[in-house]
Every structure is written in structure tokens, then in C-alpha cells.
Coordinates of C-alpha atoms and ligand atoms in Angstrom, one line a residue:
X1 CA 0.0 0.0 0.0
X2 CA 1.5 3.3 -1.1
X3 CA 1.2 5.7 1.9
X4 CA 2.6 8.8 0.2
X5 CA -0.7 10.6 1.1
X6 CA 0.5 10.7 4.7
X7 CA 3.5 12.8 3.8
X8 CA 1.4 15.2 1.7
X9 CA -0.8 15.8 4.8
X10 CA 2.2 16.4 7.0
X11 CA 1.8 13.1 8.9
X12 CA 5.2 11.6 8.0
X13 CA 6.5 11.9 11.5
X14 CA 5.6 9.5 14.2
X15 CA 3.7 11.2 17.0
X16 CA 2.1 13.7 14.8
X17 CA 1.3 15.7 17.9
X18 CA -1.4 17.9 19.4
X19 CA -2.2 21.4 18.3
X20 CA 0.4 22.6 20.8
X21 CA 3.0 20.5 18.9
X22 CA 4.4 19.3 22.3
X23 CA 5.4 15.8 23.1
X24 CA 4.9 15.5 26.8
X25 CA 5.9 11.9 27.6
X26 CA 8.1 9.2 26.2
X27 CA 6.0 6.3 27.5
X28 CA 3.8 4.4 24.9
X29 CA 0.8 4.7 27.2
X30 CA 0.5 8.4 26.3
X31 CA 0.1 7.8 22.6
X32 CA -2.8 6.6 20.5
X33 CA -1.4 4.2 17.9
X34 CA -3.6 4.1 14.8
X35 CA -3.9 0.8 12.9
X36 CA -5.7 0.6 9.6
X37 CA -8.8 -1.7 9.5
X38 CA -8.0 -2.1 5.8
X39 CA -4.8 -4.2 6.2
X40 CA -4.2 -4.2 10.0
X41 CA -1.0 -2.2 9.5
X42 CA 0.3 0.5 11.8
X43 CA -0.2 4.0 10.4
X44 CA 1.1 6.4 13.1
X45 CA 0.7 7.6 16.6
X46 CA -0.7 10.8 18.1
X47 CA 0.2 12.0 21.6
X48 CA -2.7 12.1 24.1
X49 CA -3.4 15.7 25.3
X50 CA -2.4 16.1 28.9
X51 CA -4.5 18.3 31.3
X52 CA -1.6 20.8 31.2
X53 CA -1.7 21.0 27.4
X54 CA -5.5 21.2 27.5
X55 CA -5.1 24.3 29.8
X56 CA -2.8 25.9 27.2
X57 CA -5.2 25.1 24.4
X58 CA -8.1 26.7 26.4
X59 CA -6.1 29.8 27.3
X60 CA -5.2 30.3 23.6
X61 CA -8.8 29.7 22.6
X62 CA -10.1 32.3 25.1
X63 CA -7.6 34.9 23.9
X64 CA -8.4 34.1 20.2
X65 CA -12.1 34.6 20.8
X66 CA -11.5 38.2 21.9
X67 CA -9.9 38.9 18.6
X68 CA -12.0 36.6 16.3
X69 CA -15.4 38.0 17.5
X70 CA -14.3 41.4 16.2
X71 CA -13.7 40.2 12.7
X72 CA -16.9 40.9 10.7
X73 CA -18.9 37.8 9.8
X74 CA -18.0 38.2 6.1
X75 CA -14.3 38.4 7.0
X76 CA -14.6 35.2 9.0
X77 CA -16.4 33.8 6.0
X78 CA -13.4 34.7 3.8
X79 CA -11.2 32.5 6.1
X80 CA -13.6 29.6 5.8
X81 CA -13.6 30.1 2.0
X82 CA -9.9 29.8 2.0
X83 CA -10.1 26.6 4.1
X84 CA -12.6 25.2 1.5
X85 CA -10.0 26.0 -1.2
X86 CA -7.3 24.3 0.7
X87 CA -9.5 21.2 1.1
X88 CA -10.0 21.2 -2.7
X89 CA -6.2 21.0 -3.0
X90 CA -5.9 18.2 -0.4
X91 CA -9.1 16.3 -1.4
X92 CA -7.3 13.3 -2.8
X93 CA -4.8 12.6 0.1
X94 CA -7.3 13.5 2.8
X95 CA -9.9 11.2 1.1
X96 CA -7.4 8.4 1.0
X97 CA -6.5 8.9 4.7
X98 CA -10.2 8.8 5.6
X99 CA -10.6 5.6 3.7
X100 CA -7.4 4.0 5.0
X101 CA -7.8 4.9 8.7
X102 CA -11.6 4.5 9.0
X103 CA -12.2 1.8 6.4
X104 CA -14.9 3.4 4.2
X105 CA -14.7 3.1 0.4
X106 CA -12.4 5.5 -1.4
X107 CA -15.5 7.1 -3.1
X108 CA -17.0 7.7 0.3
X109 CA -13.7 9.0 1.6
X110 CA -13.6 11.6 -1.2
X111 CA -17.3 12.2 -0.6
X112 CA -16.6 13.1 3.0
X113 CA -14.0 15.6 2.0
X114 CA -16.5 17.0 -0.6
X115 CA -19.0 17.4 2.2
X116 CA -16.4 19.5 4.0
X117 CA -16.0 21.6 1.0
X118 CA -19.7 22.0 0.5
X119 CA -20.2 23.1 4.1
X120 CA -17.4 25.7 3.7
X121 CA -19.3 27.1 0.7
X122 CA -22.5 27.0 2.7
X123 CA -20.9 28.8 5.6
X124 CA -19.4 31.5 3.4
X125 CA -22.9 32.4 2.1
X126 CA -24.2 32.2 5.6
X127 CA -21.6 34.7 6.8
X128 CA -23.8 37.4 5.1
X129 CA -27.1 36.0 6.3
X130 CA -26.9 35.7 10.1
X131 CA -30.3 37.5 10.3
X132 CA -32.2 38.6 13.3
X133 CA -35.9 39.8 13.5
X134 CA -37.2 43.3 14.1
X135 CA -40.5 43.6 16.1
X136 CA -42.9 46.4 16.5
X137 CA -42.8 47.7 20.0
X138 CA -46.0 48.3 22.0
X139 CA -44.4 51.5 23.4
X140 CA -44.3 54.7 21.4
X141 CA -40.9 55.8 20.0
X142 CA -39.3 52.5 20.8
X143 CA -37.6 50.0 18.5
X144 CA -37.2 46.4 19.3
X145 CA -35.1 43.8 17.6
X146 CA -33.1 40.6 18.2
X147 CA -29.5 39.9 17.3
X148 CA -27.3 36.9 17.5
X149 CA -23.8 36.9 19.1
X150 CA -21.2 34.2 19.2
X151 CA -21.1 32.0 22.3
X152 CA -17.3 31.8 22.7
X153 CA -15.6 28.5 22.8
X154 CA -17.4 25.6 21.2
X155 CA -16.3 22.1 22.2
X156 CA -16.7 19.5 19.5
X157 CA -16.6 15.7 20.2
X158 CA -16.9 13.5 17.2
X159 CA -17.3 9.8 16.2
X160 CA -15.0 7.6 14.2
X161 CA -17.4 7.0 11.3
X162 CA -17.3 10.5 9.9
X163 CA -13.8 11.4 11.1
X164 CA -13.5 14.7 9.2
X165 CA -17.0 15.8 7.9
X166 CA -18.7 16.1 11.3
X167 CA -16.0 18.4 12.6
X168 CA -16.4 20.7 9.6
X169 CA -20.2 20.7 9.8
X170 CA -19.8 22.1 13.3
X171 CA -16.7 24.3 13.1
X172 CA -17.2 26.0 9.7
X173 CA -20.6 27.2 10.9
X174 CA -19.3 28.1 14.3
X175 CA -16.4 30.0 12.8
X176 CA -18.6 32.3 10.7
X177 CA -20.8 32.8 13.8
X178 CA -17.7 34.2 15.6
X179 CA -17.0 31.2 17.9
X180 CA -13.7 29.5 18.3
X181 CA -13.6 25.7 18.4
X182 CA -11.7 23.0 20.3
X183 CA -12.2 19.6 18.7
X184 CA -11.6 16.1 20.1
X185 CA -12.0 13.7 17.3
X186 CA -12.4 9.9 17.8
X187 CA -9.5 8.0 19.4
X188 CA -10.1 5.5 16.6
X189 CA -9.2 7.9 13.8
X190 CA -6.7 10.3 15.4
X191 CA -4.6 11.0 12.2
X192 CA -7.7 12.3 10.4
X193 CA -8.0 15.0 13.1
X194 CA -4.3 15.9 12.9
X195 CA -4.5 16.1 9.0
X196 CA -7.5 18.5 9.2
X197 CA -5.6 20.6 11.7
X198 CA -2.5 20.7 9.5
X199 CA -4.5 22.0 6.6
X200 CA -6.3 24.5 8.9
X201 CA -2.9 25.7 10.2
X202 CA -1.9 26.7 6.6
X203 CA -4.9 29.0 6.4
X204 CA -4.2 30.4 9.9
X205 CA -0.6 31.2 9.1
X206 CA -1.4 32.7 5.7
X207 CA -3.9 35.1 7.2
X208 CA -2.2 35.8 10.5
X209 CA -5.3 34.9 12.6
X210 CA -4.8 33.7 16.2
X211 CA -3.8 30.1 16.5
X212 CA -6.5 29.4 19.1
X213 CA -9.4 30.0 16.7
X214 CA -9.4 26.3 15.9
X215 CA -7.5 23.7 18.0
X216 CA -7.6 20.0 18.4
X217 CA -7.0 17.8 21.5
X218 CA -6.5 14.0 21.3
X219 CA -7.5 11.2 23.4
X220 CA -10.4 9.0 24.6
X221 CA -13.4 9.9 26.8
X222 CA -11.2 11.1 29.6
X223 CA -9.9 13.9 27.4
X224 CA -13.5 14.5 26.3
X225 CA -14.4 15.0 29.9
X226 CA -12.0 17.9 30.2
X227 CA -14.4 19.7 27.9
X228 CA -17.7 18.5 29.2
X229 CA -16.9 19.6 32.7
X230 CA -15.3 22.9 31.7
X231 CA -17.5 26.0 32.4
X232 CA -15.5 28.0 29.9
X233 CA -17.2 26.0 27.2
X234 CA -20.8 27.2 26.8
X235 CA -21.6 24.7 24.0
X236 CA -20.6 21.1 23.6
X237 CA -21.5 19.5 20.3
X238 CA -21.2 15.8 20.7
X239 CA -21.6 13.1 18.0
X240 CA -21.5 9.5 18.9
X241 CA -23.4 6.7 20.6
X242 CA -26.6 7.3 22.7
X243 CA -24.6 5.8 25.6
X244 CA -22.0 8.6 25.3
X245 CA -24.7 11.3 24.7
X246 CA -26.6 10.5 27.9
X247 CA -23.4 10.9 29.9
X248 CA -22.3 14.1 28.1
X249 CA -25.8 15.6 28.3
X250 CA -26.0 15.1 32.1
X251 CA -22.5 16.4 32.7
X252 CA -23.0 19.5 30.6
X253 CA -26.5 20.1 32.0
X254 CA -25.0 19.8 35.5
X255 CA -23.1 23.0 34.9
X256 CA -26.1 24.5 32.9
X257 CA -24.1 24.5 29.7
X258 CA -25.7 23.7 26.4
X259 CA -25.2 20.5 24.4
X260 CA -26.0 19.7 20.8
X261 CA -26.3 16.0 20.5
X262 CA -26.1 13.8 17.3
X263 CA -26.5 10.2 18.5
X264 CA -27.4 6.8 17.3
X265 CA -30.1 5.9 14.8
X266 CA -32.2 2.8 14.1
X267 CA -33.5 3.7 10.7
X268 CA -36.2 1.9 8.7
X269 CA -37.5 1.9 5.2
X270 CA -41.2 1.1 4.7
X271 CA -41.7 -0.7 1.4
X272 CA -45.2 -0.3 0.2
X273 CA -47.2 -2.3 -2.4
X274 CA -47.0 0.5 -4.9
X275 CA -43.2 1.0 -4.6
X276 CA -40.8 0.7 -7.6
X277 CA -38.8 -2.4 -6.8
X278 CA -35.7 -1.1 -8.6
X279 CA -35.7 2.0 -6.4
X280 CA -36.3 -0.2 -3.3
X281 CA -33.4 -2.4 -4.1
X282 CA -30.8 0.3 -4.8
X283 CA -31.9 2.4 -1.8
X284 CA -32.0 -0.5 0.6
X285 CA -28.8 -2.2 -0.4
X286 CA -26.7 1.0 -0.3
X287 CA -28.5 2.0 2.9
X288 CA -27.8 -1.3 4.7
X289 CA -24.2 -2.1 3.5
X290 CA -22.7 1.3 2.7
X291 CA -19.8 2.2 5.0
X292 CA -20.2 -1.5 6.2
X293 CA -23.3 -0.5 8.1
X294 CA -21.4 2.1 10.1
X295 CA -23.4 5.2 9.3
X296 CA -25.7 6.8 11.9
X297 CA -28.3 6.7 9.0
X298 CA -27.6 3.1 8.0
X299 CA -30.8 1.2 7.0
X300 CA -31.3 -1.3 9.8
X301 CA -34.9 -2.3 9.3
X302 CA -36.9 -3.0 6.1
X303 CA -40.6 -3.0 6.8
X304 CA -42.2 -4.6 3.8
X305 CA -45.9 -5.0 2.8
X306 CA -46.8 -8.7 3.1
X307 CA -48.1 -8.9 -0.5
X308 CA -44.6 -8.2 -1.8
X309 CA -42.6 -9.5 1.1
X310 CA -41.3 -12.7 -0.6
X311 CA -40.4 -10.8 -3.8
X312 CA -38.4 -8.2 -1.9
X313 CA -36.8 -10.9 0.2
X314 CA -35.6 -12.8 -2.9
X315 CA -34.4 -9.7 -4.6
X316 CA -32.4 -8.6 -1.5
X317 CA -30.9 -12.1 -1.0
X318 CA -29.8 -12.2 -4.6
X319 CA -28.4 -8.6 -4.5
X320 CA -26.3 -9.6 -1.4
X321 CA -24.7 -12.5 -3.3
X322 CA -23.3 -9.9 -5.8
X323 CA -21.6 -7.7 -3.1
X324 CA -17.8 -7.6 -3.3
X325 CA -16.2 -7.3 0.1
X326 CA -12.6 -6.2 0.3
X327 CA -10.1 -3.4 0.4
X328 CA -12.1 -0.2 0.3
X329 CA -9.4 1.6 -1.6
X330 CA -10.1 -0.8 -4.5
X331 CA -13.0 0.9 -6.3
X332 CA -14.3 -2.5 -7.4
X333 CA -15.3 -3.4 -3.9
X334 CA -18.7 -2.5 -2.4
X335 CA -18.1 -3.2 1.3
X336 CA -15.0 -2.5 3.4
X337 CA -14.1 -3.6 6.9
X338 CA -15.6 -2.7 10.3
X339 CA -13.5 -0.3 12.3
X340 CA -11.9 -2.8 14.7
X341 CA -12.2 -6.2 16.3
X342 CA -14.5 -5.0 19.0
X343 CA -16.9 -4.0 16.3
X344 CA -16.6 -7.4 14.8
X345 CA -17.4 -9.0 18.1
X346 CA -20.5 -6.8 18.6
X347 CA -21.6 -7.8 15.1
X348 CA -21.2 -11.5 15.9
X349 CA -23.0 -11.1 19.2
X350 CA -25.9 -9.3 17.6
X351 CA -26.3 -12.1 15.0
X352 CA -26.4 -14.7 17.8
X353 CA -28.9 -12.7 19.8
X354 CA -31.1 -12.2 16.8
X355 CA -31.4 -16.0 16.3
X356 CA -31.9 -16.6 20.1
X357 CA -34.7 -14.0 20.1
X358 CA -36.6 -15.7 17.3
X359 CA -35.1 -14.3 14.1
X360 CA -34.5 -16.4 11.1
X361 CA -31.3 -15.9 9.0
X362 CA -31.9 -15.1 5.4
X363 CA -28.4 -14.1 4.4
X364 CA -25.7 -15.5 6.6
X365 CA -23.1 -13.3 8.2
X366 CA -19.6 -14.3 9.3
X367 CA -16.0 -13.0 9.5
X368 CA -13.9 -13.3 6.4
X369 CA -10.4 -14.8 6.6
X370 CA -7.5 -15.3 4.2
X371 CA -5.7 -13.1 1.7
X372 CA -6.8 -9.5 1.7
X373 CA -8.7 -10.0 5.0
X374 CA -5.7 -10.1 7.4
X375 CA -6.9 -7.2 9.5
X376 CA -9.7 -9.5 10.8
X377 CA -12.3 -6.7 10.4
X378 CA -14.0 -7.9 7.2
X379 CA -17.5 -9.3 7.8
X380 CA -20.4 -10.4 5.5
X381 CA -23.4 -8.2 5.4
X382 CA -26.3 -10.2 6.8
X383 CA -30.1 -10.2 6.6
X384 CA -32.3 -11.6 9.4
X385 CA -36.1 -12.0 9.2
X386 CA -37.3 -10.6 12.5
X387 CA -39.9 -8.9 14.6
X388 CA -39.7 -5.2 15.5
X389 CA -40.1 -5.9 19.2
X390 CA -37.1 -8.2 19.5
X391 CA -34.6 -6.5 21.9
X392 CA -31.7 -6.7 19.4
X393 CA -33.9 -5.0 16.7
X394 CA -34.6 -2.2 19.1
X395 CA -30.8 -1.7 19.6
X396 CA -28.4 0.0 17.2
X397 CA -25.7 -2.5 16.2
X398 CA -23.1 -0.6 14.3
X399 CA -22.6 -3.2 11.6
X400 CA -24.2 -4.4 8.3
X401 CA -27.1 -6.4 9.8
X402 CA -30.5 -5.7 8.2
X403 CA -33.8 -6.9 9.7
X404 CA -36.6 -7.8 7.4
X405 CA -40.1 -7.3 8.9
X406 CA -43.5 -7.8 7.2
X407 CA -46.6 -5.5 7.7
X408 CA -50.2 -5.6 6.7
X409 CA -51.4 -1.9 6.7
X410 CA -49.5 1.3 6.5
X411 CA -50.6 2.7 9.9
X412 CA -49.1 -0.5 11.5
X413 CA -45.9 0.0 9.5
X414 CA -45.5 3.6 10.6
X415 CA -46.2 2.6 14.2
X416 CA -43.4 -0.1 13.9
X417 CA -41.1 2.3 12.3
X418 CA -41.6 4.8 15.2
X419 CA -41.5 2.1 17.9
X420 CA -37.8 2.2 18.6
X421 CA -35.9 4.4 21.1
X422 CA -34.0 6.3 18.4
X423 CA -35.4 8.8 15.9
X424 CA -32.8 9.8 13.3
X425 CA -33.7 8.8 9.7
X426 CA -36.6 7.1 7.9
X427 CA -38.0 6.5 4.4
X428 CA -41.0 5.2 2.5
X429 CA -40.9 3.7 -0.9
X430 CA -44.2 4.4 -2.6
X431 CA -45.7 5.8 -5.8
X432 CA -48.9 6.5 -3.9
X433 CA -49.4 10.2 -3.0
X434 CA -51.6 9.4 0.0
X435 CA -49.2 7.0 1.4
X436 CA -46.3 9.4 1.0
X437 CA -48.2 12.3 2.6
X438 CA -49.4 10.2 5.5
X439 CA -45.8 9.2 6.2
X440 CA -44.7 12.8 6.1
X441 CA -47.6 14.1 8.2
X442 CA -47.6 14.7 12.0
X443 CA -49.1 11.2 12.2
X444 CA -46.3 9.8 10.2
X445 CA -42.6 9.3 10.8
X446 CA -41.3 10.7 14.2
X447 CA -37.7 11.0 12.9
X448 CA -35.6 14.1 12.2
X449 CA -35.2 12.9 8.6
X450 CA -38.1 11.4 6.5
X451 CA -37.6 10.6 2.9
X452 CA -39.7 9.4 0.0
X453 CA -38.2 7.1 -2.6
X454 CA -34.7 7.6 -1.2
X455 CA -32.9 5.4 1.3
X456 CA -32.2 6.5 4.9
X457 CA -28.6 7.5 4.4
X458 CA -26.7 10.1 2.3
X459 CA -28.1 13.4 3.5
X460 CA -27.2 16.7 1.8
X461 CA -25.6 19.5 3.8
X462 CA -28.3 22.1 2.9
X463 CA -30.9 20.6 5.3
X464 CA -30.7 20.6 9.1
X465 CA -29.3 17.2 10.1
X466 CA -30.3 15.3 13.3
X467 CA -32.9 13.3 15.0
X468 CA -35.4 13.0 17.9
X469 CA -35.7 10.8 21.0
X470 CA -32.5 9.0 21.9
X471 CA -30.8 10.5 18.8
X472 CA -30.5 13.6 21.0
X473 CA -32.6 16.3 19.3
X474 CA -29.7 18.3 17.9
X475 CA -29.6 19.8 14.4
X476 CA -26.4 20.5 12.5
X477 CA -25.3 21.6 9.1
X478 CA -27.8 23.4 6.9
X479 CA -31.0 25.4 7.2
X480 CA -31.0 27.6 10.3
X481 CA -28.8 25.2 12.4
X482 CA -26.4 28.1 12.9
X483 CA -28.6 29.4 15.6
X484 CA -27.4 26.6 17.9
X485 CA -23.9 28.2 17.8
X486 CA -25.0 31.7 18.8
X487 CA -26.7 33.4 21.8
X488 CA -29.8 35.4 21.1
X489 CA -30.2 38.9 22.4
X490 CA -33.3 41.0 22.4
X491 CA -32.7 44.8 22.3
X492 CA -35.2 47.6 22.9
X493 CA -34.2 51.2 22.2
X494 CA -36.1 54.2 23.4
X495 CA -35.7 57.2 21.1
X496 CA -38.3 59.3 22.7
X497 CA -38.1 61.7 25.7
X498 CA -40.6 59.7 27.9
X499 CA -40.1 56.4 29.7
X500 CA -43.4 54.5 29.0
X501 CA -43.5 51.0 30.7
X502 CA -44.6 47.8 29.0
X503 CA -48.1 46.4 29.8
X504 CA -49.2 50.0 30.5
X505 CA -47.8 50.0 34.0
X506 CA -47.6 53.5 35.6
X507 CA -44.7 54.5 37.7
X508 CA -44.8 58.2 38.3
X509 CA -42.9 60.1 40.9
Ligands
LIG1 P1 -18.7 6.8 20.8 O1 -19.9 7.2 21.5 O2 -18.0 5.6 21.3 O3 -17.6 7.9 20.7 C1 -17.9 9.2 20.1 C2 -17.0 10.2 20.7 O4 -17.4 10.5 22.1 C3 -15.5 9.8 20.8 O5 -14.7 10.9 20.4 C4 -15.3 9.4 22.3 O6 -14.0 9.6 22.7 C5 -16.2 10.4 22.9 N1 -16.7 10.1 24.3 C6 -17.2 8.9 24.7 N2 -17.6 8.9 25.9 C7 -17.4 10.2 26.4 C8 -17.6 10.9 27.6 N3 -18.1 10.2 28.7 N4 -17.3 12.2 27.7 C9 -16.8 12.8 26.6 N5 -16.5 12.2 25.4 C10 -16.8 10.9 25.3 O7 -19.2 6.6 19.3 P2 -18.4 5.9 18.0 O8 -18.3 4.5 18.2 O9 -17.1 6.7 17.7 O10 -19.4 6.3 16.8 C11 -20.5 5.5 16.5 C12 -21.8 6.1 17.0 O11 -21.9 7.5 16.6 C13 -23.0 5.4 16.5 O12 -23.9 5.3 17.6 C14 -23.6 6.4 15.5 O13 -25.0 6.3 15.2 C15 -23.2 7.7 16.1 N6 -23.2 8.8 15.1 C16 -24.2 9.7 15.1 C17 -24.3 10.7 14.1 C18 -25.4 11.6 14.0 O14 -25.3 12.7 13.4 N7 -26.5 11.4 14.7 C19 -23.2 10.8 13.2 C20 -22.1 9.9 13.3 C21 -22.2 8.9 14.2

């Protein structure tokens, strides 16, 4: 495997370092070693941020905020525009690193960097559209309006499966809003974080903006806790499992901070009698096996009308026989590896539980061995016929396991689709207007994302992204998600010579 892309991204040296560039200890325990799930080989190490280094990062961030907030929003947009340009330049090596360190297909690796570029473009436009409202005052000679100010330091915690895009969804928007960001990426993909930071540093240096505008810290949950417990961080944006989100939400709420949560999903597609089976097949197979089932929006349940259940079942089983599993950097393969052996064990355990709980295996799973599969992380996408109320079906297993469930009428199907703890993404396959509109109505899907004739995964940056219930309720990326990164202020100005009080209250003396 040619690893030249590491050098292009400034990662040629072992211990690629923190944003402070310091190497604090010599012991191996203070480094995260990154191994590729693609071939099991060592890629590099990153030093874990110490509490002392964290304090330095926070001090610099606090200082930087005082300067950055005074840049006009379009000036901040110009910096983000330049970062987007730099990403265009580094799209190929960064996409390769994402694919090699995380294990997603090369196309998806490039797609993730493209998503970063797209969010930069979006944020540049947004930098001239951070609108507030003007209201009519009930008092004479008064003007009332609201405006949005930056929060300060935004703490970003992100998951391994989108090791670069999720950070940019948050930070590019936060930057134009006038915030500064401290990012802790996943300990499973530490080099991706350092690579993004190296590219960011080029823009920082070219424009002579304070170093602390965008920083990274490295480590596992313990380093994440530096931020969640830190009162200097008014907003924590955390992406990851529901388990993590519950801990982060409680910790941040304990100090009355705000959190923006993007957590697990348990996404279903309802396949109706009137659906176009070609659309169903493409949307469902990509949704279920893309990124080896490691997207928060992965299709985990296919709820199929009983009249076409057997046809869909046969089509899906036959499509699965054509899947090529292997090195994700080889564009001929459809499915790459899981992130690590722990994920493989969780996949195997979920398959066992599915059978114990009454499921019937349609397409068998298993771990692949032999040439090309040396990392031990390659598994076969599986399909299990199941019931929606089986405990394992209610749970998000971050692997390519699809549950097939029959339904008799659409209301029941919608109830089943909603009857899980999570509420991220959902879809209906139908050519029937009434069915589509019912699904989209307030009596329909309870998810943050509801699609018609599209699978559950692959959202565009222009819409607000996020979900309800145990998915955490946060919204990131497009639409007016920027409001989560700013504080709202209502202003009333009296330009008259009297001081009339609201609600007609008299106070004369
Ligand atoms: P994870 O919860 O194990 O870790 C996510 C991040 O949280 C990591 O950086 C980790 O170090 C940090 N963390 C964990 N515990 C913490 C704590 N107590 N305090 C502070 N930080 C803590 O998740 P993962 O395995 O990396 O990613 C997979 C999960 O992420 C899936 O559940 C997936 O659905 C979810 N996800 C959701 C979205 C979304 O937008 N809804 C997007 C991507 C991934």
C-alpha cells in the first residue's frame, strides 16, 4: 500500500502531535497508535493531550475569541472560504487517509471531503445571512429587535465513522458565527484530526489569525471529559453513541451548559405495495451495507408489505450475493471492513442474539479470513427476518445487519417504524401520494429525517441534520442550524423623551 498521502498531509513523523505540537511523555501509554482496519498495519501515533496541554489550548482559545469575534462575519467567511480552497487542494490525500484509517470506500472518503468543501461554501454564504428579526414595540418611540452573538468556545466531540466531515459541519458554521472551536475527534481515527488541523494551520498562518481560533485535542473519553466539565465552554456539540450522549448531556446540564447531540439511529425503510422495486433495491442495499453499516443513518430495518414480502426478500438475498467485500481503496469493492475487532465481536454477538430471540437468518453473516482479510475486520453483510419488538432489533448495532419485517397496513408499518428508542432517519418507498403524505404528516414518521423514494442514508448539507428521541434532538449543518452556535439577544431602544413602561404599568414620581 502506497502511503505517500500521509506525507502530503504532514503526517510523516511519528507522534504527529497535538495542536500545541508538544510531546509530553516518552511512554507508549500516552500515545494513541492508529492501525488501519483495511490491512491491519500501523499508520502512526498521536500523543494524548495532557491536562496541562489542555489548559494551554483553552487559554489560547479564550484569547483568540476576543480577537475573532471582532472580525466581521464576512471576514470570517473569507477565512472559511480559503479553508474550502485548501480542502479542494488536499481532497485526494485526505480522502485516501479517511478511507485507510476509517475503512470506508475511497469514493466515500472523497465524498466526505467533498462534504467538508460543501459546508465551507454554505458557511461562506451564511456569513452574510446571520439574520435577526425586528419587532414592533408596544411602546411609542421604541424600536425592538433581536440579534445573534457568538457563544465563545465551542467544544466538539466526534465519532469515528465521519472522522472529518462532522467536525467541519460544526466548526465551519461556528467559525462564521464568531465562535472559536476546540475539537476532540475519535480516538479510533486520530490521524484524520491531525490532518485537518495541519490544513487549517496553513490558512491560519497565511492570514495571521490567532492560533487558538481552531484547535484539536487528542484522546479518549477522559480527554472529552476535560471539555464536558469545563465551564469555559458554553456549548458542547457531541456526535456518537446514545450511551455517550446520555453521559455528556448530564455532565453539561450539571453546569447549565448547552449541548448539541447527534447520537445513534435505528433507521427503517417502509416498502409499500406501490413501490418501484428497482428504487427499493438500490436504496435499501446501499443504505444497509454502505460504510459497512457504520453510518448513523444506515438502514437497519426493512418493513415490507406482506403482499410483496417474498419478492423483496428474494431480490435482496440475490443482490447480497453480488456484493464484493474487500479493500475499500479498490474501487471494485462495495463493502470494506468494520473499524476494529471490538466492532466485529459486537456484530457476531448481535447475530447470535437475533437468532436466540426468534429471528431467522436469510443471508448468513460471518468473518472473512485469508488473503486480503488479514486485519480480521471484514464481515459479511447479513439479513435476518425478525420482529420489530425483539430487543436486538430495538438496539443500534453498528454493523451491516438488516432486519426484514412484514406489515399488513401502513398505519401499523408507521407505528413499527416509530416504535424504537431512536429517531434519526426514515424512508418510505411508494408511488402513492396518499401513502407518502401520511408518512410525512404529523401522524407519520417521528424522525428528524423522513424521505420518499430515497434510502435513509446520504443526507445533503443544505438541510438541518439530526434526530429525535434517543438520537438527541440536535440539528447541525444546513437550514438555520447556525442558531445553535449563537446566543440570542433582544434589544429595545427608546428614542423618545418619555419612559413608558410595557403592559401600560404606571410608575410616576
Ligand atoms: P462513541 O460514543 O463511542 O464515541 C464518540 C466520541 O465520544 C469519541 O470521540 C469518544 O472519545 C467520545 N466520548 C465517549 N464517551 C465520552 C464521555 N463520557 N465524555 C466525553 N466524550 C466521550 O461513538 P463511536 O463508536 O465513535 O461512533 C458511532 C456512534 O456514533 C453510533 O452510535 C452512530 O450512530 C453515532 N453517530 C451519530 C451521528 C449523528 O449525526 N446522529 C453521526 C455519526 C455517528
